[in-house]
Each structure stands twice: as C-alpha cells, then as structure tokens.
Tab-separated table of C-alpha atoms and ligand atoms in Angstrom:
chain	number	residue	atom	x	y	z
O	22	ALA	CA	65.642	98.241	38.642
O	23	ALA	CA	66.993	99.090	42.072
O	24	VAL	CA	70.412	98.325	43.463
O	25	ALA	CA	70.554	97.123	47.028
O	26	ALA	CA	73.380	99.077	48.585
O	27	PRO	CA	75.528	102.126	47.986
O	28	THR	CA	78.287	101.093	45.628
O	29	GLY	CA	81.882	102.167	45.208
O	30	GLY	CA	84.442	102.776	47.940
O	31	LYS	CA	82.678	105.763	49.447
O	32	LYS	CA	79.358	104.838	51.000
O	33	VAL	CA	78.767	107.215	53.892
O	34	ILE	CA	75.665	109.393	53.497
O	35	ALA	CA	75.406	112.908	54.917
O	36	ASN	CA	71.782	113.912	55.555
O	37	LEU	CA	71.717	117.690	55.068
O	38	PHE	CA	68.219	118.001	56.490
O	39	GLU	CA	66.316	121.024	55.173
O	40	TRP	CA	69.381	122.668	53.578
O	41	ASN	CA	68.610	124.800	50.529
O	42	TRP	CA	70.070	123.770	47.163
O	43	PRO	CA	72.812	126.410	46.874
O	44	SER	CA	74.046	125.497	50.374
O	45	VAL	CA	74.049	121.765	49.583
O	46	ALA	CA	76.075	122.460	46.446
O	47	ALA	CA	78.621	124.552	48.352
O	48	GLU	CA	78.919	121.866	51.045
O	49	CYS	CA	79.549	119.117	48.493
O	50	THR	CA	82.482	121.084	47.109
O	51	GLY	CA	83.777	122.474	50.398
O	52	THR	CA	83.334	119.579	52.835
O	53	LEU	CA	81.501	116.451	51.709
O	54	GLY	CA	83.750	115.646	48.745
O	55	PRO	CA	87.043	116.486	50.493
O	56	LYS	CA	86.061	114.522	53.625
O	57	GLY	CA	85.071	111.432	51.632
O	58	TYR	CA	81.306	111.370	52.005
O	59	GLY	CA	79.915	109.285	49.134
O	60	TYR	CA	76.351	110.604	49.200
O	61	VAL	CA	74.300	113.551	50.292
O	62	GLN	CA	70.648	113.021	51.218
O	63	VAL	CA	68.439	116.039	50.638
O	64	SER	CA	64.951	116.903	51.902
O	65	PRO	CA	61.860	116.542	49.662
O	66	PRO	CA	62.262	118.810	46.595
O	67	GLN	CA	58.682	118.869	45.264
O	68	GLU	CA	56.109	121.640	45.676
O	69	HIS	CA	54.521	121.514	49.128
O	70	VAL	CA	51.888	123.271	51.206
O	71	ARG	CA	52.790	126.701	52.538
O	72	GLY	CA	53.903	127.296	56.109
O	73	ASN	CA	57.046	127.673	58.140
O	74	GLN	CA	57.144	124.240	59.775
O	75	TRP	CA	59.796	121.804	58.505
O	76	TRP	CA	57.157	119.187	57.813
O	77	VAL	CA	55.434	121.152	55.047
O	78	ALA	CA	57.961	119.344	52.822
O	79	TYR	CA	56.140	116.057	53.573
O	80	GLN	CA	52.867	117.378	52.141
O	81	PRO	CA	53.205	117.418	48.333
O	82	VAL	CA	50.700	119.344	46.265
O	83	SER	CA	52.405	118.844	42.897
O	84	TYR	CA	55.611	117.316	41.534
O	85	ARG	CA	57.077	120.595	40.364
O	86	ILE	CA	60.647	120.821	41.658
O	87	GLU	CA	60.073	124.117	43.381
O	88	SER	CA	60.116	124.434	47.163
O	89	ARG	CA	61.299	126.639	49.997
O	90	LYS	CA	64.722	125.050	49.365
O	91	GLY	CA	64.962	126.320	45.799
O	92	THR	CA	64.004	126.138	42.158
O	93	ARG	CA	64.325	123.370	39.608
O	94	GLU	CA	67.384	125.057	38.084
O	95	GLN	CA	69.024	125.415	41.494
O	96	PHE	CA	68.268	121.759	42.177
O	97	ARG	CA	69.734	120.648	38.851
O	98	SER	CA	72.837	122.728	39.396
O	99	MET	CA	73.261	121.329	42.932
O	100	VAL	CA	73.136	117.754	41.623
O	101	SER	CA	75.809	118.366	39.020
O	102	THR	CA	78.023	120.304	41.453
O	103	CYS	CA	77.823	117.500	44.017
O	104	GLN	CA	78.602	114.833	41.462
O	105	ALA	CA	81.575	116.829	40.195
O	106	ALA	CA	82.807	116.807	43.808
O	107	GLY	CA	82.435	112.995	43.921
O	108	VAL	CA	79.229	113.064	45.967
O	109	LYS	CA	76.074	111.278	44.765
O	110	VAL	CA	72.618	112.628	45.567
O	111	ILE	CA	69.761	110.819	47.330
O	112	VAL	CA	66.334	112.485	47.351
O	113	ASP	CA	63.734	112.075	50.074
O	114	ALA	CA	60.745	111.035	47.929
O	115	VAL	CA	57.225	111.401	49.350
O	116	VAL	CA	55.112	108.925	47.396
O	117	ASN	CA	52.630	107.429	49.856
O	118	HIS	CA	50.486	110.517	50.102
O	119	MET	CA	49.771	114.116	49.197
O	120	SER	CA	48.808	116.953	51.558
O	121	GLY	CA	46.974	116.610	54.854
O	122	GLN	CA	45.430	120.033	55.354
O	123	THR	CA	41.673	119.570	55.556
O	124	ASN	CA	41.132	122.912	53.815
O	125	GLY	CA	42.611	123.359	50.368
O	126	GLY	CA	44.818	126.210	49.331
O	127	THR	CA	47.680	127.266	47.123
O	128	GLY	CA	51.009	125.459	47.224
O	129	TRP	CA	54.493	126.934	47.455
O	130	ALA	CA	54.807	127.325	43.669
O	131	GLY	CA	51.247	128.486	43.072
O	132	SER	CA	49.394	125.238	42.369
O	133	SER	CA	45.911	125.168	43.833
O	134	TYR	CA	44.702	122.048	45.617
O	135	GLN	CA	42.024	120.534	47.830
O	136	HIS	CA	42.604	117.727	50.326
O	137	HIS	CA	42.017	114.978	47.749
O	138	VAL	CA	42.176	116.974	44.511
O	139	TYR	CA	45.386	118.103	42.815
O	140	PRO	CA	44.315	119.470	39.424
O	141	GLY	CA	46.012	117.759	36.505
O	142	ILE	CA	47.698	115.228	38.801
O	143	TYR	CA	45.297	113.345	41.070
O	144	GLN	CA	41.525	113.352	41.513
O	145	ALA	CA	39.335	111.987	44.293
O	146	GLN	CA	39.340	108.470	42.829
O	147	ASP	CA	43.136	108.193	43.172
O	148	PHE	CA	42.987	108.011	46.985
O	149	HIS	CA	42.121	105.468	49.661
O	150	TYR	CA	39.202	106.157	51.983
O	151	CYS	CA	39.492	103.370	54.506
O	152	GLY	CA	36.312	104.315	56.320
O	153	ARG	CA	37.668	103.508	59.749
O	154	ASN	CA	38.100	105.450	62.970
O	155	GLY	CA	35.720	108.217	61.866
O	156	THR	CA	38.488	110.214	60.170
O	157	ASN	CA	40.051	107.671	57.757
O	158	ASP	CA	43.147	107.962	59.981
O	159	ILE	CA	45.496	105.171	61.021
O	160	VAL	CA	44.969	104.346	64.669
O	161	ASN	CA	45.998	100.728	65.058
O	162	TYR	CA	49.488	99.780	63.817
O	163	LEU	CA	48.709	96.144	64.627
O	164	ASP	CA	46.314	96.098	61.654
O	165	ARG	CA	48.126	95.746	58.325
O	166	TYR	CA	45.153	96.862	56.236
O	167	GLU	CA	44.690	99.996	58.259
O	168	VAL	CA	48.368	100.997	58.132
O	169	GLN	CA	48.452	100.749	54.338
O	170	ASN	CA	44.961	101.936	53.379
O	171	CYS	CA	44.126	104.568	55.980
O	172	GLU	CA	45.672	108.026	56.291
O	173	LEU	CA	48.914	108.702	58.145
O	174	VAL	CA	48.105	111.840	60.186
O	175	ASN	CA	45.370	112.888	57.732
O	176	LEU	CA	47.699	112.789	54.691
O	177	ALA	CA	45.668	111.950	51.540
O	178	ASP	CA	46.654	108.322	50.953
O	179	LEU	CA	47.443	107.433	47.347
O	180	LYS	CA	46.032	104.249	45.794
O	181	THR	CA	49.479	102.852	45.091
O	182	GLY	CA	47.833	99.681	43.775
O	183	SER	CA	46.328	101.523	40.801
O	184	GLU	CA	47.930	101.684	37.375
O	185	TYR	CA	47.494	105.447	37.046
O	186	VAL	CA	48.983	106.276	40.457
O	187	ARG	CA	51.931	103.963	39.883
O	188	SER	CA	52.677	105.518	36.509
O	189	ARG	CA	52.388	109.043	37.947
O	190	LEU	CA	54.739	108.264	40.825
O	191	ALA	CA	57.221	106.612	38.466
O	192	ALA	CA	57.060	109.722	36.256
O	193	TYR	CA	58.009	111.864	39.270
O	194	LEU	CA	60.934	109.613	40.172
O	195	ASN	CA	62.034	109.462	36.529
O	196	ASP	CA	61.953	113.247	36.366
O	197	LEU	CA	64.347	113.325	39.332
O	198	LEU	CA	66.559	110.762	37.591
O	199	SER	CA	66.565	112.990	34.515
O	200	LEU	CA	67.895	115.773	36.761
O	201	GLY	CA	70.751	113.432	37.611
O	202	VAL	CA	69.890	112.084	41.052
O	203	ASP	CA	71.348	108.748	42.155
O	204	GLY	CA	68.806	107.422	44.586
O	205	PHE	CA	65.765	107.798	46.781
O	206	ARG	CA	64.739	107.574	50.400
O	207	LEU	CA	61.162	106.374	50.103
O	208	ASP	CA	59.239	108.123	52.852
O	209	ALA	CA	56.530	106.206	54.742
O	210	SER	CA	57.322	102.944	52.935
O	211	LYS	CA	55.564	100.946	55.657
O	212	HIS	CA	52.332	102.518	54.468
O	213	MET	CA	52.658	100.985	50.988
O	214	PRO	CA	52.694	97.239	50.289
O	215	ALA	CA	56.209	96.118	49.309
O	216	ALA	CA	54.765	94.828	46.020
O	217	ASP	CA	53.423	98.305	45.146
O	218	ILE	CA	56.895	99.766	45.678
O	219	ALA	CA	58.436	96.978	43.602
O	220	ASP	CA	56.064	97.765	40.732
O	221	ILE	CA	56.909	101.474	40.821
O	222	LEU	CA	60.656	100.774	40.936
O	223	ARG	CA	60.386	98.484	37.888
O	224	ARG	CA	59.286	101.559	35.939
O	225	LEU	CA	62.481	103.529	36.633
O	226	ASN	CA	64.507	104.445	33.557
O	227	ARG	CA	67.795	103.507	35.185
O	228	PRO	CA	69.077	101.837	38.350
O	229	ALA	CA	68.932	103.918	41.511
O	230	TYR	CA	69.920	103.417	45.126
O	231	VAL	CA	66.766	102.862	47.193
O	232	VAL	CA	66.318	103.047	50.955
O	233	GLN	CA	62.886	102.519	52.455
O	234	GLU	CA	61.574	103.999	55.686
O	235	VAL	CA	59.958	101.087	57.517
O	236	ILE	CA	60.140	101.665	61.265
O	237	HIS	CA	60.371	98.423	63.205
O	238	GLY	CA	57.545	98.350	65.746
O	239	ALA	CA	57.339	95.621	68.368
O	240	GLY	CA	54.495	93.243	67.561
O	241	GLU	CA	53.527	95.000	64.326
O	242	PRO	CA	52.564	92.734	61.401
O	243	ILE	CA	54.394	94.852	58.787
O	244	ARG	CA	58.066	94.073	59.183
O	245	PRO	CA	61.170	95.760	57.706
O	246	GLU	CA	62.271	92.378	56.312
O	247	GLU	CA	59.362	92.390	53.816
O	248	TYR	CA	60.944	95.293	51.979
O	249	THR	CA	64.534	94.116	51.529
O	250	GLY	CA	63.776	92.784	48.036
O	251	ASN	CA	63.312	96.387	46.877
O	252	GLY	CA	66.535	97.811	48.298
O	253	ASP	CA	67.903	98.957	51.646
O	254	VAL	CA	65.698	99.521	54.689
O	255	HIS	CA	66.277	101.897	57.609
O	256	GLU	CA	67.159	99.919	60.735
O	257	PHE	CA	65.574	102.040	63.473
O	258	ARG	CA	66.583	99.621	66.235
O	259	TYR	CA	70.253	100.501	65.641
O	260	GLY	CA	70.072	104.086	66.951
O	261	LYS	CA	67.749	103.150	69.801
O	262	ASP	CA	69.947	100.258	70.935
O	263	LEU	CA	73.167	102.250	70.572
O	264	ALA	CA	71.722	105.079	72.699
O	265	ARG	CA	70.678	102.634	75.405
O	266	VAL	CA	74.159	101.102	75.434
O	267	PHE	CA	75.837	104.498	75.768
O	268	ARG	CA	73.351	105.904	78.278
O	269	SER	CA	72.701	103.042	80.631
O	270	GLU	CA	74.401	99.796	79.623
O	271	ARG	CA	77.926	98.772	78.651
O	272	LEU	CA	79.968	99.384	75.502
O	273	ALA	CA	81.315	95.862	76.041
O	274	TYR	CA	77.926	94.585	74.777
O	275	LEU	CA	78.652	96.003	71.308
O	276	ARG	CA	80.974	93.140	70.322
O	277	ASN	CA	78.216	91.565	68.156
O	278	PHE	CA	76.185	94.718	67.423
O	279	GLY	CA	73.920	94.444	64.387
O	280	GLU	CA	72.709	91.065	63.154
O	281	GLY	CA	73.656	89.558	66.514
O	282	TRP	CA	71.057	91.842	68.072
O	283	GLY	CA	68.285	90.775	65.693
O	284	HIS	CA	68.811	93.704	63.337
O	285	LEU	CA	68.412	93.411	59.548
O	286	PRO	CA	71.108	91.731	57.437
O	287	SER	CA	74.057	94.133	57.210
O	288	SER	CA	73.941	94.245	53.411
O	289	VAL	CA	70.476	95.875	53.365
O	290	ALA	CA	70.518	97.902	56.578
O	291	SER	CA	70.655	101.699	56.494
O	292	VAL	CA	71.770	102.965	59.912
O	293	PHE	CA	72.059	106.234	61.797
O	294	VAL	CA	72.459	107.424	65.374
O	295	ASP	CA	69.428	109.708	64.933
O	296	ASN	CA	67.287	111.026	62.094
O	297	HIS	CA	65.037	114.060	61.692
O	298	ASP	CA	62.102	112.310	63.387
O	299	THR	CA	63.887	110.508	66.217
O	300	GLN	CA	65.877	113.620	67.200
O	301	ARG	CA	62.515	115.332	67.838
O	302	ASP	CA	60.110	112.607	68.846
O	303	ASP	CA	62.169	109.880	70.525
O	304	GLY	CA	63.668	111.179	73.762
O	305	GLY	CA	65.926	108.147	74.036
O	306	VAL	CA	68.252	108.522	71.050
O	307	LEU	CA	71.551	110.384	71.102
O	308	THR	CA	71.557	113.695	69.240
O	309	TYR	CA	73.791	116.722	68.757
O	310	ARG	CA	72.553	117.850	72.184
O	311	ASP	CA	74.709	115.076	73.698
O	312	ARG	CA	77.870	116.661	72.227
O	313	GLY	CA	80.943	114.459	72.898
O	314	ILE	CA	78.989	111.270	73.528
O	315	TYR	CA	77.143	111.835	70.241
O	316	ALA	CA	80.492	112.163	68.465
O	317	LEU	CA	81.681	108.908	70.061
O	318	ALA	CA	78.491	107.082	69.029
O	319	ASN	CA	78.989	108.267	65.439
O	320	ALA	CA	82.648	107.231	65.612
O	321	PHE	CA	81.553	103.753	66.663
O	322	MET	CA	78.976	103.601	63.845
O	323	LEU	CA	81.564	104.648	61.262
O	324	ALA	CA	84.171	102.205	62.585
O	325	TRP	CA	81.886	99.188	62.963
O	326	PRO	CA	81.242	97.195	59.759
O	327	TYR	CA	77.457	96.931	59.829
O	328	GLY	CA	75.046	98.525	57.352
O	329	SER	CA	75.294	101.736	55.348
O	330	PRO	CA	75.771	104.658	57.753
O	331	THR	CA	74.080	108.045	57.504
O	332	VAL	CA	75.464	111.020	59.416
O	333	MET	CA	72.679	113.388	60.461
O	334	SER	CA	73.142	117.127	60.014
O	335	SER	CA	70.571	119.248	61.829
O	336	TYR	CA	69.502	122.790	62.303
O	337	THR	CA	69.109	123.829	65.945
O	338	ILE	CA	65.753	122.608	67.257
O	339	THR	CA	63.868	125.285	69.186
O	340	ASN	CA	60.552	123.427	69.197
O	341	ARG	CA	59.248	120.266	67.520
O	342	ASP	CA	57.591	121.935	64.560
O	343	ALA	CA	59.820	124.962	63.894
O	344	GLY	CA	61.333	125.030	60.433
O	345	PRO	CA	64.931	125.920	59.564
O	346	PRO	CA	66.229	129.500	59.618
O	347	SER	CA	64.299	131.239	56.856
O	348	ASP	CA	63.325	134.659	55.562
O	349	GLY	CA	59.954	136.375	56.005
O	350	GLY	CA	58.575	134.451	53.033
O	351	ASN	CA	59.677	131.086	54.486
O	352	ARG	CA	62.492	130.693	51.959
O	353	THR	CA	65.181	128.661	53.674
O	354	LEU	CA	68.270	130.778	54.298
O	355	ASN	CA	71.751	129.716	53.274
O	356	THR	CA	73.303	127.497	55.920
O	357	THR	CA	75.622	129.078	58.476
O	358	CYS	CA	77.313	126.244	60.343
O	359	TYR	CA	77.369	126.562	64.138
O	360	SER	CA	74.880	129.417	64.085
O	361	GLY	CA	71.334	128.098	63.838
O	362	TRP	CA	72.705	124.938	62.210
O	363	GLU	CA	74.558	122.180	64.095
O	364	CYS	CA	76.506	120.733	61.134
O	365	GLU	CA	77.326	117.469	62.901
O	366	HIS	CA	78.802	116.148	59.626
O	367	ARG	CA	81.589	118.743	59.987
O	368	TRP	CA	82.487	117.925	63.598
O	369	PRO	CA	86.144	116.911	63.301
O	370	VAL	CA	85.696	113.502	64.990
O	371	ILE	CA	82.782	112.582	62.730
O	372	ALA	CA	84.222	113.990	59.495
O	373	ASN	CA	87.595	112.290	60.082
O	374	MET	CA	85.923	108.963	60.860
O	375	VAL	CA	84.345	109.052	57.386
O	376	GLY	CA	87.916	108.665	56.108
O	377	PHE	CA	88.365	105.739	58.516
O	378	ARG	CA	85.225	104.078	57.094
O	379	ASN	CA	86.494	104.495	53.544
O	380	ALA	CA	89.969	103.210	54.428
O	381	THR	CA	88.604	100.079	56.119
O	382	GLU	CA	85.758	99.167	53.751
O	383	GLY	CA	85.508	95.395	53.418
O	384	ALA	CA	87.877	94.542	56.282
O	385	GLY	CA	86.582	92.353	59.113
O	386	VAL	CA	86.819	92.895	62.867
O	387	SER	CA	89.713	91.453	64.856
O	388	ASN	CA	91.559	92.081	68.119
O	389	TRP	CA	88.318	92.839	69.978
O	390	TYR	CA	89.072	93.965	73.534
O	391	ASP	CA	86.766	95.143	76.298
O	392	ASN	CA	87.197	95.665	80.017
O	393	GLY	CA	83.716	94.316	80.691
O	394	TYR	CA	82.338	97.836	80.987
O	395	GLN	CA	82.824	101.055	79.001
O	396	HIS	CA	86.212	100.560	77.389
O	397	ILE	CA	86.435	98.767	74.031
O	398	ALA	CA	88.920	98.373	71.191
O	399	PHE	CA	88.977	96.597	67.845
O	400	SER	CA	90.829	96.426	64.565
O	401	ARG	CA	89.463	96.519	61.051
O	402	THR	CA	91.836	93.816	60.010
O	403	GLY	CA	95.054	95.199	58.576
O	404	ARG	CA	93.597	98.640	57.838
O	405	GLY	CA	92.448	100.397	60.949
O	406	PHE	CA	92.079	100.375	64.711
O	407	ILE	CA	89.924	102.226	67.246
O	408	THR	CA	89.632	102.267	71.013
O	409	ILE	CA	86.743	104.032	72.763
O	410	ASN	CA	86.840	104.806	76.486
O	411	ASP	CA	83.450	105.868	77.810
O	412	GLU	CA	84.431	105.372	81.436
O	413	ASP	CA	84.394	108.435	83.713
O	414	PHE	CA	88.153	107.991	84.199
O	415	PRO	CA	91.167	107.855	81.870
O	416	ILE	CA	92.639	104.498	80.904
O	417	THR	CA	96.376	104.672	81.527
O	418	GLY	CA	99.251	102.247	81.270
O	419	ARG	CA	97.754	100.013	78.582
O	420	SER	CA	99.076	98.814	75.253
O	421	TYR	CA	96.863	97.954	72.303
O	422	GLN	CA	97.310	95.303	69.602
O	423	THR	CA	96.307	96.945	66.312
O	424	GLY	CA	97.397	94.340	63.789
O	425	LEU	CA	98.578	97.296	61.680
O	426	PRO	CA	101.918	97.505	59.892
O	427	ALA	CA	104.593	99.313	61.904
O	428	GLY	CA	104.584	103.059	61.365
O	429	ARG	CA	103.530	106.503	62.541
O	430	TYR	CA	99.778	107.107	62.355
O	431	CYS	CA	97.668	110.203	62.831
O	432	ASP	CA	95.133	109.838	65.666
O	433	VAL	CA	92.162	110.967	63.580
O	434	ILE	CA	89.969	111.492	66.652
O	435	HIS	CA	92.204	114.375	67.761
O	436	GLY	CA	93.874	115.381	64.531
O	437	THR	CA	93.209	115.815	60.848
O	438	PHE	CA	95.482	114.188	58.308
O	439	THR	CA	96.150	116.286	55.202
O	440	ASN	CA	98.993	116.239	52.717
O	441	GLY	CA	101.052	113.879	54.824
O	442	THR	CA	100.807	115.836	58.054
O	443	CYS	CA	98.704	115.397	61.183
O	444	THR	CA	97.283	118.316	63.176
O	445	GLY	CA	97.010	116.146	66.323
O	446	PRO	CA	98.876	113.425	68.212
O	447	ILE	CA	100.926	110.865	66.279
O	448	ILE	CA	100.770	107.235	67.405
O	449	THR	CA	103.732	104.943	66.751
O	450	VAL	CA	102.831	101.313	66.079
O	451	ASP	CA	105.749	98.926	66.656
O	452	ALA	CA	106.928	96.000	64.543
O	453	ASN	CA	104.532	93.663	66.382
O	454	GLY	CA	101.481	95.899	65.882
O	455	TRP	CA	101.365	97.390	69.400
O	456	PHE	CA	101.234	100.937	70.729
O	457	ALA	CA	100.874	102.385	74.226
O	458	ALA	CA	98.796	105.471	75.034
O	459	THR	CA	96.456	106.999	77.565
O	460	VAL	CA	92.818	107.299	76.538
O	461	PRO	CA	91.092	110.127	78.436
O	462	ALA	CA	87.603	109.655	79.922
O	463	HIS	CA	84.815	109.739	77.294
O	464	ASP	CA	87.329	109.812	74.473
O	465	ALA	CA	88.866	107.630	71.768
O	466	ILE	CA	91.902	107.020	69.572
O	467	ALA	CA	91.586	105.899	65.939
O	468	LEU	CA	94.213	105.009	63.334
O	469	HIS	CA	93.905	103.912	59.713
O	470	GLN	CA	96.054	103.084	56.755
O	471	ASN	CA	95.215	106.255	54.798
O	472	ALA	CA	96.359	108.519	57.655
O	473	ARG	CA	99.862	107.148	58.040
O	474	LEU	CA	102.787	109.571	58.034
V	27	ARE	C1	51.677	117.344	60.223
V	27	ARE	C2	51.046	117.584	61.586
V	27	ARE	C3	49.838	116.666	61.776
V	27	ARE	C4	48.841	116.881	60.648
V	27	ARE	C5	49.562	116.636	59.327
V	27	ARE	C6	48.651	116.883	58.123
V	27	ARE	O1	52.018	117.325	62.615
V	27	ARE	O2	49.222	116.989	63.028
V	27	ARE	O3	47.769	115.949	60.776
V	27	ARE	O4	50.690	117.529	59.228
V	27	ARE	O5	48.263	118.213	58.066
V	27	ARE	C7	56.117	114.665	59.137
V	27	ARE	C8	55.824	115.110	60.569
V	27	ARE	C9	54.347	115.176	60.867
V	27	ARE	C10	53.621	115.993	59.814
V	27	ARE	C11	53.857	115.304	58.485
V	27	ARE	C12	53.159	116.000	57.318
V	27	ARE	O6	56.459	114.213	61.477
V	27	ARE	O7	54.176	115.807	62.144
V	27	ARE	O8	52.226	116.024	60.129
V	27	ARE	O9	55.291	115.338	58.205
V	27	ARE	O10	53.540	117.331	57.240
V	27	ARE	C13	54.934	106.817	61.423
V	27	ARE	C14	55.221	106.436	59.979
V	27	ARE	C15	56.509	107.031	59.458
V	27	ARE	C16	56.565	108.544	59.704
V	27	ARE	C17	56.386	108.756	61.214
V	27	ARE	C18	56.422	110.236	61.572
V	27	ARE	O11	55.236	105.004	59.879
V	27	ARE	O12	56.562	106.781	58.054
V	27	ARE	O13	55.105	108.212	61.624
V	27	ARE	N1	57.817	109.149	59.210
V	27	ARE	C19	57.857	109.840	57.900
V	27	ARE	C20	58.742	111.085	57.937
V	27	ARE	C21	58.084	112.155	58.775
V	27	ARE	C22	56.821	112.622	58.066
V	27	ARE	C23	56.083	111.528	57.416
V	27	ARE	C24	56.543	110.224	57.357
V	27	ARE	C25	54.896	111.872	56.611
V	27	ARE	O14	60.030	110.748	58.354
V	27	ARE	O15	58.928	113.244	59.026
V	27	ARE	O16	55.940	113.270	59.023
V	27	ARE	O17	55.392	112.178	55.295
V	27	ARE	C26	55.284	103.663	65.681
V	27	ARE	C27	55.192	103.014	64.306
V	27	ARE	C28	55.787	103.915	63.231
V	27	ARE	C29	55.186	105.308	63.290
V	27	ARE	C30	55.449	105.880	64.701
V	27	ARE	C31	54.915	107.298	64.857
V	27	ARE	O18	56.655	103.689	66.083
V	27	ARE	O19	55.871	101.770	64.317
V	27	ARE	O20	55.532	103.340	61.960
V	27	ARE	O21	55.821	106.128	62.317
V	27	ARE	O22	54.821	105.018	65.661
V	27	ARE	O23	53.530	107.285	64.745
V	28	CA	CA1	49.170	104.034	51.919
C-alpha cells in the first residue's frame, strides 16, 4: 500500500546525494530538522560494484545494506536519528536491474557476482534478454517493449513480471522498512511496467511514500501519467521549463506554472530545479554553478504551490563520473560543507524558504503581479508573500499588496528568523496589507506568518 504524497505539514525533501550515513544523521539534527525539511532522500544503500565513480551505487550486486556510504548499523542509526529530529527518510531504491559490468567480480561487501548471476539472489533465468540491437541494450525509446525488456546501459534487467523477482524485490524493500525508512524513490521506473511496480508495492508490510523516476520524453509511448496510480512521479519538465524561463524567457510567464504548462497533476508531481543526473547531463538546467539565480529558482519553487519540492544537495562536480570526496579505499568521507560539497540545502535563501513553504502549506495564490518581464510578486493567501526581481536593474519606488495582517515581518531572503528576532531587514506591512521597498537586481523579498516579529 503506497501513499500518494508526502503527508504532514513538512513536505520539503532534501536530497543529500552521496552523503555517508553518519553525515546524513548529523545533518538531520543540525540543519534539516531545525530548518523544517520534512524528508531526507539518501543514495542507494545496497551493496554495489566496486569503483570510485558515483554511479557504482546504481549497480547492485546484493541487497546487503553495506556500501561506500556505510554499514547496516550506521544506516539504521541514521534513520532513527533523522526521525528523532523530525525528518523522514526516503531511500533511492534500484529495482529494475543489477550490475552492468560485463565481467564479474566482487562487490563492495565481498559478494561475488557475474553479469547475470548473483549467487543466492538471482540466476540467469531471472533476467530479460531482449535479443535486440546486438547487445540486448535499449536503443529506441519510441519502442515500449524495448524500453522495458532490454538493458538500460548494459544493466542486467530483472524480470519484474516474475513471481520470484517480485517477491525478492519486495523482501528488499521490506527490509528497508524494517530499518525504519519512510519511503522510496524508485529508480528507472520507466523501465518497469506500472503494473509490475503496483504488484511489488502491494507486498509492502506498511504504507510508504513512493516517487517514481519516469522521465518525460517527447513522443515516447511510456508516459509519466501511467504511473500516478502507484504514487508520485518526478516531473522532469518542471526544472527544464523553469531554467528556460530564467535563462531566456520571462518570469511573467510563471503565473500558471505547473498544470497550466501541461505538467502532471500537482498532487502527484515531485519537482526539483535539478537532480543528480540533470546537473551532469542536461546543460540547460540551473545548478549550484548558477549561484544567485539558482537560489532564486529554488525560492520560486518553494513559494509556488505546485508539487512536492526536492532541494538538491551536491558535491562539487569535477567531471561527469567522479565520485564524492572519498578515502583511498573509496569510502565516502564525512561531508564538509562548502569544501568539496556545495550544500545548496544550507544556502540561507533556500533553507529559509523551506520555512516559507511550511508556513504557507495549503494556501492559494493571490495578488499576482508582473511587469510583463522579469519582475513578479504573489501572495500565498493570508500567510505569505514573495516578490522576485530578475531584471538587471533594481525596482524602486513600488508598493506591494501582500494581503497579510499588519505587522513587522522578517525578510527571509536576506535574514534568518530565530527566537523572535530577524538577522536581516524588517518589512512593515500596513493596516491595508501594503509595504514599500526597493528590490535589488536579481534579488527577492519574502515574508511569511511564522517569521513575524
Ligand atoms: C554506467 C556507465 C555505462 C555502463 C554502465 C554499466 O556510465 O557506460 O554501461 O555503468 O556498467 C547511472 C549513470 C550511468 C551508469 C549507471 C550504472 O547515469 O552512467 O552507467 O548509473 O552505474 C534513462 C533512464 C533513467 C536513468 C537515465 C540516466 O530512463 O531511468 O537514463 N536515470 C536513473 C538514475 C541514473 C542511473 C540509472 C537510472 C541506472 O537517475 O543516475 O544511471 O540505475 C531520454 C529518455 C530517458 C533517459 C534519457 C537518458 O531523455 O526519455 O528515459 O533516461 O534519455 O538516456
Ligand atoms: Ca526492465
């Protein structure tokens, strides 16, 4: 039994990509909980092939919870520490396939394997051999059969239609549930029929949050919409479209962003500015490299009531394949923010806008304003207000209708609100809901009911 969307007041997910378990635990206590993140998403925890590339994690060789990110006990302890800090845990679950190395070997935790043989887990008969393209590889995404029965970049493709494979995958997910996790990101969901996923999810011992990775591809027969019956689905068009708007179009176009742009229904859409693939492989999206504009795009995502937002947190990318900072044995080192790790989720604008999201949950949009170009403003009715100026010049001499109760509010873009004080500018909203202020170029002002002095 899956539940369709993050529940409770705190729904923002922080994706601590490739962080090791002790560092995730420390971040839950030190930052994610205090800043109001509801979930942390962690990288695949199962045993994987050896190597120092990040993507070894996407090549399982057994379901032992033992990886370069830590041991089973460290994983268990991380889950309970995060939950004690009010942060639920979502695991990136690789269930479409096993490893892709043509030659066998020994996995991270010592399990031996061949390309289609994982002793005690899967044998040759548990995999698809589509017999196309000479290599069994997927070539043509316009062919549904090929996408689901051939191999994604040579990764041994599990027969997810078979009873044994389904029960084995469910056992893996149930093991993670027994360690306390709250949900799953199902990797490569497009490569499994939605009905196969549904069958596996029916075998879970308790409800879990589910988000499926189904990348929308123009003209492709397999569509994200097919998967919404199982849970949430990543809406990849969101980050692409938002980047295009910020880079070369107009923020004014965002007034109906989301469903109005043909994206998935808000209630099942999982959205992000970038993820670990698009920040490497899709030159168009905004990433940490874009600095202030990236912060503004995240601020918009967190302010705008569409979908369940994920904030990406990256290590510094030196080349496409390079793994995170690690020791000589490829054990991932503890995270050191701003040194080898970008920690976007800690950037003050982004972290403070998580509080805005929480304070405005459920409120609609009103008081939309735009200047026709790069300056926009809107209220989250009765609870919050934001204006973003992405012009190359400051906007001066304007007043804004917030619809907020009169009072003194912390501008959470430039200041942090703690214990009734604001470290940045204070905005005074008058009895009619108005305030006047200058918004610098490529900057913003945001107010909400939980940051009122
Ligand atoms: C690595 C090597 C390969 C080698 C393989 C096996 O790079 O050369 O053949 O190992 O030895 C990640 C990395 C891969 C890596 C793989 C396994 O990105 O480089 O391969 O791990 O270690 C499609 C899928 C989508 C998938 C993307 C990447 O539909 O599910 O491709 N995304 C997930 C993860 C990835 C991960 C995997 C799946 C595999 O997020 O990080 O790969 O577990 C169109 C289509 C999309 C398609 C896209 C790219 O847009 O619409 O569906 O996405 O093209 O082909
Ligand atoms: Ca498949």
